PDB file of N, CA, C and O and ligand atoms in Angstrom:
ATOM      1  N   MET A   1      69.504 115.653  89.901  1.00 69.00           N
ATOM      2  CA  MET A   1      68.250 116.333  89.617  1.00 69.00           C
ATOM      3  C   MET A   1      68.205 117.751  90.179  1.00 69.00           C
ATOM      4  O   MET A   1      67.714 118.638  89.517  1.00 69.00           O
ATOM      5  N   PRO A   2      68.716 117.978  91.388  1.00 69.00           N
ATOM      6  CA  PRO A   2      68.648 119.359  91.897  1.00 69.00           C
ATOM      7  C   PRO A   2      69.402 120.308  90.972  1.00 69.00           C
ATOM      8  O   PRO A   2      70.466 119.987  90.487  1.00 69.00           O
ATOM      9  N   ARG A   3      68.806 121.455  90.733  1.00 77.00           N
ATOM     10  CA  ARG A   3      69.408 122.425  89.824  1.00 77.00           C
ATOM     11  C   ARG A   3      70.029 123.589  90.573  1.00 77.00           C
ATOM     12  O   ARG A   3      70.874 124.278  90.044  1.00 77.00           O
ATOM     13  N   TYR A   4      69.580 123.818  91.814  1.00 84.00           N
ATOM     14  CA  TYR A   4      70.026 125.022  92.521  1.00 84.00           C
ATOM     15  C   TYR A   4      70.721 124.713  93.836  1.00 84.00           C
ATOM     16  O   TYR A   4      71.396 125.574  94.388  1.00 84.00           O
ATOM     17  N   GLU A   5      70.529 123.521  94.347  1.00 87.00           N
ATOM     18  CA  GLU A   5      71.102 123.150  95.640  1.00 87.00           C
ATOM     19  C   GLU A   5      71.853 121.831  95.500  1.00 87.00           C
ATOM     20  O   GLU A   5      71.637 121.074  94.557  1.00 87.00           O
ATOM     21  N   VAL A   6      72.688 121.529  96.488  1.00 91.00           N
ATOM     22  CA  VAL A   6      73.430 120.279  96.504  1.00 91.00           C
ATOM     23  C   VAL A   6      72.475 119.154  96.886  1.00 91.00           C
ATOM     24  O   VAL A   6      71.689 119.296  97.838  1.00 91.00           O
ATOM     25  N   ALA A   7      72.522 118.040  96.166  1.00 89.00           N
ATOM     26  CA  ALA A   7      71.581 116.941  96.372  1.00 89.00           C
ATOM     27  C   ALA A   7      71.580 116.445  97.820  1.00 89.00           C
ATOM     28  O   ALA A   7      70.525 116.122  98.364  1.00 89.00           O
ATOM     29  N   GLU A   8      72.740 116.406  98.446  1.00 91.00           N
ATOM     30  CA  GLU A   8      72.825 115.875  99.814  1.00 91.00           C
ATOM     31  C   GLU A   8      72.052 116.735 100.808  1.00 91.00           C
ATOM     32  O   GLU A   8      71.706 116.263 101.902  1.00 91.00           O
ATOM     33  N   ASP A   9      71.778 117.979 100.462  1.00 93.00           N
ATOM     34  CA  ASP A   9      71.040 118.866 101.363  1.00 93.00           C
ATOM     35  C   ASP A   9      69.524 118.706 101.244  1.00 93.00           C
ATOM     36  O   ASP A   9      68.785 119.317 102.020  1.00 93.00           O
ATOM     37  N   LEU A  10      69.078 117.931 100.272  1.00 94.00           N
ATOM     38  CA  LEU A  10      67.638 117.850  99.989  1.00 94.00           C
ATOM     39  C   LEU A  10      67.054 116.526 100.456  1.00 94.00           C
ATOM     40  O   LEU A  10      67.689 115.474 100.337  1.00 94.00           O
ATOM     41  N   ASP A  11      65.801 116.581 100.950  1.00 95.00           N
ATOM     42  CA  ASP A  11      65.132 115.330 101.314  1.00 95.00           C
ATOM     43  C   ASP A  11      64.531 114.682 100.063  1.00 95.00           C
ATOM     44  O   ASP A  11      64.465 115.286  98.994  1.00 95.00           O
ATOM     45  N   GLU A  12      64.095 113.431 100.230  1.00 96.00           N
ATOM     46  CA  GLU A  12      63.612 112.659  99.073  1.00 96.00           C
ATOM     47  C   GLU A  12      62.352 113.269  98.473  1.00 96.00           C
ATOM     48  O   GLU A  12      62.162 113.237  97.252  1.00 96.00           O
ATOM     49  N   LYS A  13      61.479 113.829  99.304  1.00 96.00           N
ATOM     50  CA  LYS A  13      60.254 114.431  98.773  1.00 96.00           C
ATOM     51  C   LYS A  13      60.587 115.601  97.857  1.00 96.00           C
ATOM     52  O   LYS A  13      60.020 115.735  96.773  1.00 96.00           O
ATOM     53  N   THR A  14      61.494 116.451  98.299  1.00 96.00           N
ATOM     54  CA  THR A  14      61.892 117.601  97.479  1.00 96.00           C
ATOM     55  C   THR A  14      62.531 117.140  96.170  1.00 96.00           C
ATOM     56  O   THR A  14      62.257 117.702  95.102  1.00 96.00           O
ATOM     57  N   LYS A  15      63.342 116.110  96.245  1.00 95.00           N
ATOM     58  CA  LYS A  15      63.966 115.578  95.022  1.00 95.00           C
ATOM     59  C   LYS A  15      62.908 115.046  94.063  1.00 95.00           C
ATOM     60  O   LYS A  15      62.976 115.301  92.857  1.00 95.00           O
ATOM     61  N   ASP A  16      61.938 114.310  94.579  1.00 96.00           N
ATOM     62  CA  ASP A  16      60.892 113.769  93.702  1.00 96.00           C
ATOM     63  C   ASP A  16      60.015 114.881  93.123  1.00 96.00           C
ATOM     64  O   ASP A  16      59.625 114.809  91.946  1.00 96.00           O
ATOM     65  N   LEU A  17      59.722 115.899  93.930  1.00 97.00           N
ATOM     66  CA  LEU A  17      58.965 117.039  93.391  1.00 97.00           C
ATOM     67  C   LEU A  17      59.739 117.710  92.264  1.00 97.00           C
ATOM     68  O   LEU A  17      59.163 118.068  91.228  1.00 97.00           O
ATOM     69  N   SER A  18      61.046 117.868  92.440  1.00 95.00           N
ATOM     70  CA  SER A  18      61.869 118.461  91.380  1.00 95.00           C
ATOM     71  C   SER A  18      61.870 117.586  90.137  1.00 95.00           C
ATOM     72  O   SER A  18      61.785 118.097  89.013  1.00 95.00           O
ATOM     73  N   ARG A  19      61.960 116.288  90.327  1.00 96.00           N
ATOM     74  CA  ARG A  19      61.929 115.372  89.173  1.00 96.00           C
ATOM     75  C   ARG A  19      60.623 115.514  88.405  1.00 96.00           C
ATOM     76  O   ARG A  19      60.616 115.587  87.171  1.00 96.00           O
ATOM     77  N   ALA A  20      59.529 115.542  89.132  1.00 98.00           N
ATOM     78  CA  ALA A  20      58.223 115.639  88.475  1.00 98.00           C
ATOM     79  C   ALA A  20      58.052 116.995  87.796  1.00 98.00           C
ATOM     80  O   ALA A  20      57.556 117.071  86.662  1.00 98.00           O
ATOM     81  N   ARG A  21      58.449 118.073  88.474  1.00 97.00           N
ATOM     82  CA  ARG A  21      58.303 119.415  87.883  1.00 97.00           C
ATOM     83  C   ARG A  21      59.174 119.565  86.645  1.00 97.00           C
ATOM     84  O   ARG A  21      58.728 120.119  85.635  1.00 97.00           O
ATOM     85  N   GLN A  22      60.416 119.066  86.705  1.00 96.00           N
ATOM     86  CA  GLN A  22      61.289 119.150  85.528  1.00 96.00           C
ATOM     87  C   GLN A  22      60.716 118.309  84.392  1.00 96.00           C
ATOM     88  O   GLN A  22      60.742 118.715  83.224  1.00 96.00           O
ATOM     89  N   SER A  23      60.168 117.154  84.713  1.00 98.00           N
ATOM     90  CA  SER A  23      59.551 116.312  83.683  1.00 98.00           C
ATOM     91  C   SER A  23      58.354 117.020  83.059  1.00 98.00           C
ATOM     92  O   SER A  23      58.149 116.948  81.837  1.00 98.00           O
ATOM     93  N   LEU A  24      57.575 117.717  83.889  1.00 98.00           N
ATOM     94  CA  LEU A  24      56.433 118.471  83.350  1.00 98.00           C
ATOM     95  C   LEU A  24      56.920 119.567  82.393  1.00 98.00           C
ATOM     96  O   LEU A  24      56.346 119.749  81.309  1.00 98.00           O
ATOM     97  N   VAL A  25      57.974 120.265  82.774  1.00 98.00           N
ATOM     98  CA  VAL A  25      58.557 121.278  81.882  1.00 98.00           C
ATOM     99  C   VAL A  25      58.927 120.643  80.542  1.00 98.00           C
ATOM    100  O   VAL A  25      58.645 121.190  79.463  1.00 98.00           O
ATOM    101  N   GLU A  26      59.554 119.478  80.592  1.00 98.00           N
ATOM    102  CA  GLU A  26      59.997 118.813  79.362  1.00 98.00           C
ATOM    103  C   GLU A  26      58.821 118.354  78.508  1.00 98.00           C
ATOM    104  O   GLU A  26      58.885 118.414  77.279  1.00 98.00           O
ATOM    105  N   GLU A  27      57.745 117.915  79.158  1.00 98.00           N
ATOM    106  CA  GLU A  27      56.561 117.517  78.382  1.00 98.00           C
ATOM    107  C   GLU A  27      55.931 118.742  77.711  1.00 98.00           C
ATOM    108  O   GLU A  27      55.514 118.664  76.552  1.00 98.00           O
ATOM    109  N   ILE A  28      55.867 119.846  78.424  1.00 98.00           N
ATOM    110  CA  ILE A  28      55.309 121.074  77.827  1.00 98.00           C
ATOM    111  C   ILE A  28      56.186 121.535  76.663  1.00 98.00           C
ATOM    112  O   ILE A  28      55.677 121.949  75.610  1.00 98.00           O
ATOM    113  N   GLU A  29      57.496 121.454  76.844  1.00 98.00           N
ATOM    114  CA  GLU A  29      58.399 121.810  75.735  1.00 98.00           C
ATOM    115  C   GLU A  29      58.151 120.914  74.533  1.00 98.00           C
ATOM    116  O   GLU A  29      58.124 121.396  73.387  1.00 98.00           O
ATOM    117  N   ALA A  30      57.968 119.628  74.774  1.00 98.00           N
ATOM    118  CA  ALA A  30      57.720 118.696  73.664  1.00 98.00           C
ATOM    119  C   ALA A  30      56.428 119.075  72.932  1.00 98.00           C
ATOM    120  O   ALA A  30      56.373 119.023  71.696  1.00 98.00           O
ATOM    121  N   ILE A  31      55.406 119.447  73.680  1.00 98.00           N
ATOM    122  CA  ILE A  31      54.151 119.899  73.057  1.00 98.00           C
ATOM    123  C   ILE A  31      54.431 121.092  72.144  1.00 98.00           C
ATOM    124  O   ILE A  31      53.943 121.150  71.005  1.00 98.00           O
ATOM    125  N   MET A  32      55.233 122.023  72.627  1.00 98.00           N
ATOM    126  CA  MET A  32      55.557 123.206  71.815  1.00 98.00           C
ATOM    127  C   MET A  32      56.333 122.818  70.560  1.00 98.00           C
ATOM    128  O   MET A  32      56.039 123.315  69.457  1.00 98.00           O
ATOM    129  N   PHE A  33      57.307 121.923  70.692  1.00 98.00           N
ATOM    130  CA  PHE A  33      58.086 121.492  69.518  1.00 98.00           C
ATOM    131  C   PHE A  33      57.159 120.863  68.478  1.00 98.00           C
ATOM    132  O   PHE A  33      57.195 121.205  67.291  1.00 98.00           O
ATOM    133  N   TYR A  34      56.348 119.906  68.925  1.00 98.00           N
ATOM    134  CA  TYR A  34      55.466 119.197  67.987  1.00 98.00           C
ATOM    135  C   TYR A  34      54.448 120.146  67.374  1.00 98.00           C
ATOM    136  O   TYR A  34      54.114 120.032  66.182  1.00 98.00           O
ATOM    137  N   ASP A  35      53.952 121.064  68.163  1.00 98.00           N
ATOM    138  CA  ASP A  35      52.957 122.011  67.656  1.00 98.00           C
ATOM    139  C   ASP A  35      53.549 122.843  66.513  1.00 98.00           C
ATOM    140  O   ASP A  35      52.914 123.027  65.461  1.00 98.00           O
ATOM    141  N   GLU A  36      54.772 123.323  66.713  1.00 98.00           N
ATOM    142  CA  GLU A  36      55.415 124.118  65.674  1.00 98.00           C
ATOM    143  C   GLU A  36      55.718 123.279  64.444  1.00 98.00           C
ATOM    144  O   GLU A  36      55.529 123.735  63.308  1.00 98.00           O
ATOM    145  N   ARG A  37      56.179 122.040  64.645  1.00 98.00           N
ATOM    146  CA  ARG A  37      56.493 121.178  63.501  1.00 98.00           C
ATOM    147  C   ARG A  37      55.237 120.820  62.727  1.00 98.00           C
ATOM    148  O   ARG A  37      55.251 120.806  61.493  1.00 98.00           O
ATOM    149  N   ALA A  38      54.174 120.525  63.440  1.00 98.00           N
ATOM    150  CA  ALA A  38      52.910 120.204  62.762  1.00 98.00           C
ATOM    151  C   ALA A  38      52.430 121.403  61.955  1.00 98.00           C
ATOM    152  O   ALA A  38      51.918 121.245  60.834  1.00 98.00           O
ATOM    153  N   ASN A  39      52.612 122.565  62.510  1.00 98.00           N
ATOM    154  CA  ASN A  39      52.191 123.779  61.810  1.00 98.00           C
ATOM    155  C   ASN A  39      53.060 124.040  60.582  1.00 98.00           C
ATOM    156  O   ASN A  39      52.569 124.504  59.552  1.00 98.00           O
ATOM    157  N   ALA A  40      54.341 123.709  60.680  1.00 98.00           N
ATOM    158  CA  ALA A  40      55.282 124.070  59.618  1.00 98.00           C
ATOM    159  C   ALA A  40      55.276 123.107  58.442  1.00 98.00           C
ATOM    160  O   ALA A  40      55.505 123.522  57.302  1.00 98.00           O
ATOM    161  N   THR A  41      55.012 121.827  58.683  1.00 98.00           N
ATOM    162  CA  THR A  41      55.135 120.869  57.583  1.00 98.00           C
ATOM    163  C   THR A  41      54.013 121.037  56.567  1.00 98.00           C
ATOM    164  O   THR A  41      52.877 121.375  56.922  1.00 98.00           O
ATOM    165  N   LYS A  42      54.364 120.782  55.316  1.00 98.00           N
ATOM    166  CA  LYS A  42      53.365 120.819  54.239  1.00 98.00           C
ATOM    167  C   LYS A  42      52.843 119.414  53.933  1.00 98.00           C
ATOM    168  O   LYS A  42      51.901 119.242  53.167  1.00 98.00           O
ATOM    169  N   ASP A  43      53.502 118.390  54.530  1.00 98.00           N
ATOM    170  CA  ASP A  43      53.125 117.001  54.279  1.00 98.00           C
ATOM    171  C   ASP A  43      51.970 116.617  55.200  1.00 98.00           C
ATOM    172  O   ASP A  43      52.098 116.613  56.431  1.00 98.00           O
ATOM    173  N   LYS A  44      50.829 116.287  54.616  1.00 98.00           N
ATOM    174  CA  LYS A  44      49.614 116.001  55.382  1.00 98.00           C
ATOM    175  C   LYS A  44      49.779 114.790  56.310  1.00 98.00           C
ATOM    176  O   LYS A  44      49.331 114.809  57.466  1.00 98.00           O
ATOM    177  N   ASP A  45      50.420 113.725  55.801  1.00 98.00           N
ATOM    178  CA  ASP A  45      50.598 112.521  56.621  1.00 98.00           C
ATOM    179  C   ASP A  45      51.557 112.761  57.782  1.00 98.00           C
ATOM    180  O   ASP A  45      51.319 112.299  58.906  1.00 98.00           O
ATOM    181  N   LEU A  46      52.638 113.477  57.501  1.00 98.00           N
ATOM    182  CA  LEU A  46      53.578 113.805  58.581  1.00 98.00           C
ATOM    183  C   LEU A  46      52.900 114.685  59.625  1.00 98.00           C
ATOM    184  O   LEU A  46      53.067 114.492  60.833  1.00 98.00           O
ATOM    185  N   LYS A  47      52.104 115.631  59.169  1.00 98.00           N
ATOM    186  CA  LYS A  47      51.369 116.504  60.097  1.00 98.00           C
ATOM    187  C   LYS A  47      50.498 115.676  61.045  1.00 98.00           C
ATOM    188  O   LYS A  47      50.474 115.908  62.254  1.00 98.00           O
ATOM    189  N   ALA A  48      49.810 114.654  60.500  1.00 98.00           N
ATOM    190  CA  ALA A  48      48.931 113.815  61.331  1.00 98.00           C
ATOM    191  C   ALA A  48      49.731 113.051  62.389  1.00 98.00           C
ATOM    192  O   ALA A  48      49.296 112.940  63.541  1.00 98.00           O
ATOM    193  N   VAL A  49      50.896 112.529  61.990  1.00 98.00           N
ATOM    194  CA  VAL A  49      51.738 111.797  62.951  1.00 98.00           C
ATOM    195  C   VAL A  49      52.218 112.746  64.057  1.00 98.00           C
ATOM    196  O   VAL A  49      52.167 112.413  65.252  1.00 98.00           O
ATOM    197  N   ILE A  50      52.658 113.911  63.669  1.00 98.00           N
ATOM    198  CA  ILE A  50      53.189 114.865  64.653  1.00 98.00           C
ATOM    199  C   ILE A  50      52.084 115.334  65.604  1.00 98.00           C
ATOM    200  O   ILE A  50      52.308 115.465  66.813  1.00 98.00           O
ATOM    201  N   ILE A  51      50.902 115.560  65.072  1.00 98.00           N
ATOM    202  CA  ILE A  51      49.782 115.970  65.932  1.00 98.00           C
ATOM    203  C   ILE A  51      49.442 114.855  66.926  1.00 98.00           C
ATOM    204  O   ILE A  51      49.196 115.118  68.110  1.00 98.00           O
ATOM    205  N   HIS A  52      49.455 113.605  66.447  1.00 98.00           N
ATOM    206  CA  HIS A  52      49.221 112.469  67.357  1.00 98.00           C
ATOM    207  C   HIS A  52      50.276 112.463  68.469  1.00 98.00           C
ATOM    208  O   HIS A  52      49.941 112.318  69.650  1.00 98.00           O
ATOM    209  N   ASN A  53      51.534 112.623  68.083  1.00 98.00           N
ATOM    210  CA  ASN A  53      52.620 112.623  69.074  1.00 98.00           C
ATOM    211  C   ASN A  53      52.472 113.790  70.051  1.00 98.00           C
ATOM    212  O   ASN A  53      52.673 113.638  71.259  1.00 98.00           O
ATOM    213  N   ARG A  54      52.120 114.955  69.519  1.00 98.00           N
ATOM    214  CA  ARG A  54      51.913 116.135  70.377  1.00 98.00           C
ATOM    215  C   ARG A  54      50.845 115.860  71.437  1.00 98.00           C
ATOM    216  O   ARG A  54      51.019 116.170  72.614  1.00 98.00           O
ATOM    217  N   ASP A  55      49.755 115.242  71.011  1.00 98.00           N
ATOM    218  CA  ASP A  55      48.673 115.002  71.957  1.00 98.00           C
ATOM    219  C   ASP A  55      49.028 113.910  72.969  1.00 98.00           C
ATOM    220  O   ASP A  55      48.541 113.943  74.103  1.00 98.00           O
ATOM    221  N   ASP A  56      49.892 112.966  72.573  1.00 98.00           N
ATOM    222  CA  ASP A  56      50.423 112.017  73.564  1.00 98.00           C
ATOM    223  C   ASP A  56      51.189 112.753  74.661  1.00 98.00           C
ATOM    224  O   ASP A  56      51.101 112.396  75.845  1.00 98.00           O
ATOM    225  N   GLU A  57      51.928 113.772  74.280  1.00 98.00           N
ATOM    226  CA  GLU A  57      52.680 114.552  75.279  1.00 98.00           C
ATOM    227  C   GLU A  57      51.739 115.260  76.249  1.00 98.00           C
ATOM    228  O   GLU A  57      52.071 115.457  77.421  1.00 98.00           O
ATOM    229  N   LYS A  58      50.565 115.630  75.773  1.00 98.00           N
ATOM    230  CA  LYS A  58      49.584 116.260  76.667  1.00 98.00           C
ATOM    231  C   LYS A  58      49.107 115.260  77.720  1.00 98.00           C
ATOM    232  O   LYS A  58      48.885 115.639  78.882  1.00 98.00           O
ATOM    233  N   GLU A  59      48.959 114.000  77.326  1.00 98.00           N
ATOM    234  CA  GLU A  59      48.619 112.974  78.324  1.00 98.00           C
ATOM    235  C   GLU A  59      49.748 112.861  79.351  1.00 98.00           C
ATOM    236  O   GLU A  59      49.499 112.828  80.561  1.00 98.00           O
ATOM    237  N   HIS A  60      50.986 112.815  78.862  1.00 98.00           N
ATOM    238  CA  HIS A  60      52.133 112.705  79.779  1.00 98.00           C
ATOM    239  C   HIS A  60      52.156 113.893  80.748  1.00 98.00           C
ATOM    240  O   HIS A  60      52.390 113.720  81.948  1.00 98.00           O
ATOM    241  N   ALA A  61      51.927 115.090  80.226  1.00 98.00           N
ATOM    242  CA  ALA A  61      51.925 116.286  81.069  1.00 98.00           C
ATOM    243  C   ALA A  61      50.822 116.201  82.123  1.00 98.00           C
ATOM    244  O   ALA A  61      51.039 116.526  83.301  1.00 98.00           O
ATOM    245  N   SER A  62      49.645 115.749  81.709  1.00 98.00           N
ATOM    246  CA  SER A  62      48.535 115.685  82.670  1.00 98.00           C
ATOM    247  C   SER A  62      48.795 114.638  83.756  1.00 98.00           C
ATOM    248  O   SER A  62      48.404 114.830  84.911  1.00 98.00           O
ATOM    249  N   LEU A  63      49.451 113.531  83.401  1.00 98.00           N
ATOM    250  CA  LEU A  63      49.787 112.525  84.417  1.00 98.00           C
ATOM    251  C   LEU A  63      50.764 113.093  85.441  1.00 98.00           C
ATOM    252  O   LEU A  63      50.640 112.849  86.651  1.00 98.00           O
ATOM    253  N   LEU A  64      51.723 113.871  84.973  1.00 98.00           N
ATOM    254  CA  LEU A  64      52.675 114.496  85.894  1.00 98.00           C
ATOM    255  C   LEU A  64      51.986 115.533  86.767  1.00 98.00           C
ATOM    256  O   LEU A  64      52.252 115.626  87.973  1.00 98.00           O
ATOM    257  N   LEU A  65      51.105 116.331  86.162  1.00 98.00           N
ATOM    258  CA  LEU A  65      50.388 117.343  86.930  1.00 98.00           C
ATOM    259  C   LEU A  65      49.550 116.685  88.023  1.00 98.00           C
ATOM    260  O   LEU A  65      49.500 117.173  89.162  1.00 98.00           O
ATOM    261  N   GLU A  66      48.930 115.578  87.693  1.00 98.00           N
ATOM    262  CA  GLU A  66      48.133 114.862  88.698  1.00 98.00           C
ATOM    263  C   GLU A  66      49.020 114.325  89.823  1.00 98.00           C
ATOM    264  O   GLU A  66      48.654 114.413  91.003  1.00 98.00           O
ATOM    265  N   TRP A  67      50.189 113.800  89.463  1.00 98.00           N
ATOM    266  CA  TRP A  67      51.105 113.331  90.509  1.00 98.00           C
ATOM    267  C   TRP A  67      51.508 114.501  91.402  1.00 98.00           C
ATOM    268  O   TRP A  67      51.514 114.386  92.638  1.00 98.00           O
ATOM    269  N   LEU A  68      51.826 115.626  90.783  1.00 98.00           N
ATOM    270  CA  LEU A  68      52.210 116.811  91.560  1.00 98.00           C
ATOM    271  C   LEU A  68      51.063 117.278  92.451  1.00 98.00           C
ATOM    272  O   LEU A  68      51.274 117.645  93.603  1.00 98.00           O
ATOM    273  N   ARG A  69      49.850 117.255  91.919  1.00 98.00           N
ATOM    274  CA  ARG A  69      48.693 117.682  92.715  1.00 98.00           C
ATOM    275  C   ARG A  69      48.566 116.830  93.982  1.00 98.00           C
ATOM    276  O   ARG A  69      48.294 117.337  95.069  1.00 98.00           O
ATOM    277  N   LYS A  70      48.789 115.534  93.819  1.00 98.00           N
ATOM    278  CA  LYS A  70      48.652 114.619  94.959  1.00 98.00           C
ATOM    279  C   LYS A  70      49.765 114.806  95.993  1.00 98.00           C
ATOM    280  O   LYS A  70      49.613 114.402  97.141  1.00 98.00           O
ATOM    281  N   HIS A  71      50.899 115.378  95.583  1.00 98.00           N
ATOM    282  CA  HIS A  71      52.056 115.471  96.474  1.00 98.00           C
ATOM    283  C   HIS A  71      52.404 116.899  96.886  1.00 98.00           C
ATOM    284  O   HIS A  71      53.417 117.119  97.565  1.00 98.00           O
ATOM    285  N   ASP A  72      51.588 117.869  96.459  1.00 98.00           N
ATOM    286  CA  ASP A  72      51.850 119.282  96.775  1.00 98.00           C
ATOM    287  C   ASP A  72      50.511 119.895  97.188  1.00 98.00           C
ATOM    288  O   ASP A  72      49.661 120.191  96.350  1.00 98.00           O
ATOM    289  N   GLU A  73      50.328 120.074  98.507  1.00 98.00           N
ATOM    290  CA  GLU A  73      49.039 120.541  99.032  1.00 98.00           C
ATOM    291  C   GLU A  73      48.635 121.898  98.477  1.00 98.00           C
ATOM    292  O   GLU A  73      47.468 122.133  98.173  1.00 98.00           O
ATOM    293  N   ALA A  74      49.573 122.817  98.364  1.00 98.00           N
ATOM    294  CA  ALA A  74      49.251 124.156  97.857  1.00 98.00           C
ATOM    295  C   ALA A  74      48.828 124.096  96.389  1.00 98.00           C
ATOM    296  O   ALA A  74      47.893 124.788  95.969  1.00 98.00           O
ATOM    297  N   LEU A  75      49.499 123.266  95.621  1.00 98.00           N
ATOM    298  CA  LEU A  75      49.116 123.105  94.213  1.00 98.00           C
ATOM    299  C   LEU A  75      47.726 122.491  94.121  1.00 98.00           C
ATOM    300  O   LEU A  75      46.902 122.915  93.297  1.00 98.00           O
ATOM    301  N   ASP A  76      47.460 121.500  94.954  1.00 98.00           N
ATOM    302  CA  ASP A  76      46.131 120.871  94.992  1.00 98.00           C
ATOM    303  C   ASP A  76      45.057 121.922  95.244  1.00 98.00           C
ATOM    304  O   ASP A  76      44.040 121.973  94.547  1.00 98.00           O
ATOM    305  N   ARG A  77      45.298 122.787  96.234  1.00 98.00           N
ATOM    306  CA  ARG A  77      44.345 123.863  96.551  1.00 98.00           C
ATOM    307  C   ARG A  77      44.130 124.786  95.351  1.00 98.00           C
ATOM    308  O   ARG A  77      42.998 125.113  95.003  1.00 98.00           O
ATOM    309  N   GLU A  78      45.220 125.207  94.720  1.00 97.00           N
ATOM    310  CA  GLU A  78      45.111 126.148  93.594  1.00 97.00           C
ATOM    311  C   GLU A  78      44.418 125.516  92.394  1.00 97.00           C
ATOM    312  O   GLU A  78      43.613 126.168  91.717  1.00 97.00           O
ATOM    313  N   LEU A  79      44.725 124.267  92.135  1.00 97.00           N
ATOM    314  CA  LEU A  79      44.078 123.600  90.995  1.00 97.00           C
ATOM    315  C   LEU A  79      42.584 123.437  91.246  1.00 97.00           C
ATOM    316  O   LEU A  79      41.772 123.661  90.348  1.00 97.00           O
ATOM    317  N   LYS A  80      42.230 123.072  92.482  1.00 96.00           N
ATOM    318  CA  LYS A  80      40.802 122.935  92.809  1.00 96.00           C
ATOM    319  C   LYS A  80      40.077 124.259  92.661  1.00 96.00           C
ATOM    320  O   LYS A  80      38.921 124.317  92.269  1.00 96.00           O
ATOM    321  N   LYS A  81      40.772 125.339  93.001  1.00 96.00           N
ATOM    322  CA  LYS A  81      40.165 126.665  92.934  1.00 96.00           C
ATOM    323  C   LYS A  81      40.054 127.163  91.492  1.00 96.00           C
ATOM    324  O   LYS A  81      39.071 127.833  91.142  1.00 96.00           O
ATOM    325  N   ASN A  82      41.027 126.844  90.652  1.00 96.00           N
ATOM    326  CA  ASN A  82      41.120 127.510  89.342  1.00 96.00           C
ATOM    327  C   ASN A  82      40.793 126.663  88.126  1.00 96.00           C
ATOM    328  O   ASN A  82      40.454 127.222  87.074  1.00 96.00           O
ATOM    329  N   LEU A  83      40.940 125.341  88.235  1.00 96.00           N
ATOM    330  CA  LEU A  83      40.673 124.526  87.051  1.00 96.00           C
ATOM    331  C   LEU A  83      39.159 124.336  86.860  1.00 96.00           C
ATOM    332  O   LEU A  83      38.408 124.234  87.817  1.00 96.00           O
ATOM    333  N   PHE A  84      38.765 124.325  85.617  1.00 93.00           N
ATOM    334  CA  PHE A  84      37.369 124.092  85.217  1.00 93.00           C
ATOM    335  C   PHE A  84      36.411 125.106  85.834  1.00 93.00           C
ATOM    336  O   PHE A  84      35.255 124.813  86.027  1.00 93.00           O
ATOM    337  N   SER A  85      36.955 126.286  86.155  1.00 85.00           N
ATOM    338  CA  SER A  85      36.086 127.334  86.694  1.00 85.00           C
ATOM    339  C   SER A  85      35.500 128.139  85.548  1.00 85.00           C
ATOM    340  O   SER A  85      35.961 128.068  84.419  1.00 85.00           O
ATOM    341  N   LYS A  86      34.467 128.905  85.867  1.00 79.00           N
ATOM    342  CA  LYS A  86      33.837 129.719  84.816  1.00 79.00           C
ATOM    343  C   LYS A  86      34.241 131.171  84.924  1.00 79.00           C
ATOM    344  O   LYS A  86      34.549 131.681  85.924  1.00 79.00           O
TER     345      LYS A  86
HETATM  346 FE1  FE2 B   1      56.288 112.582  76.854  1.00 88.89          FE
END
């Protein structure tokens, strides 16, 4: 999982944070893929399936973000400060 350092040098918390962050990146990428495919297809039924799948990825992303919030104090602070603000 580590992309920049040797795994043996990292503690388990750092490894799990990397796993969650990389998974969040992949969920966001999936949202982008599905969004473009839904936009590009001319088939109405296929578009509906792809949009459903895209929105499932948003649930996956939000679950990862919540896990990260619970395990990263600075992220928790920033999300509390910036999310749902006016
Ligand atoms: Fe997903």
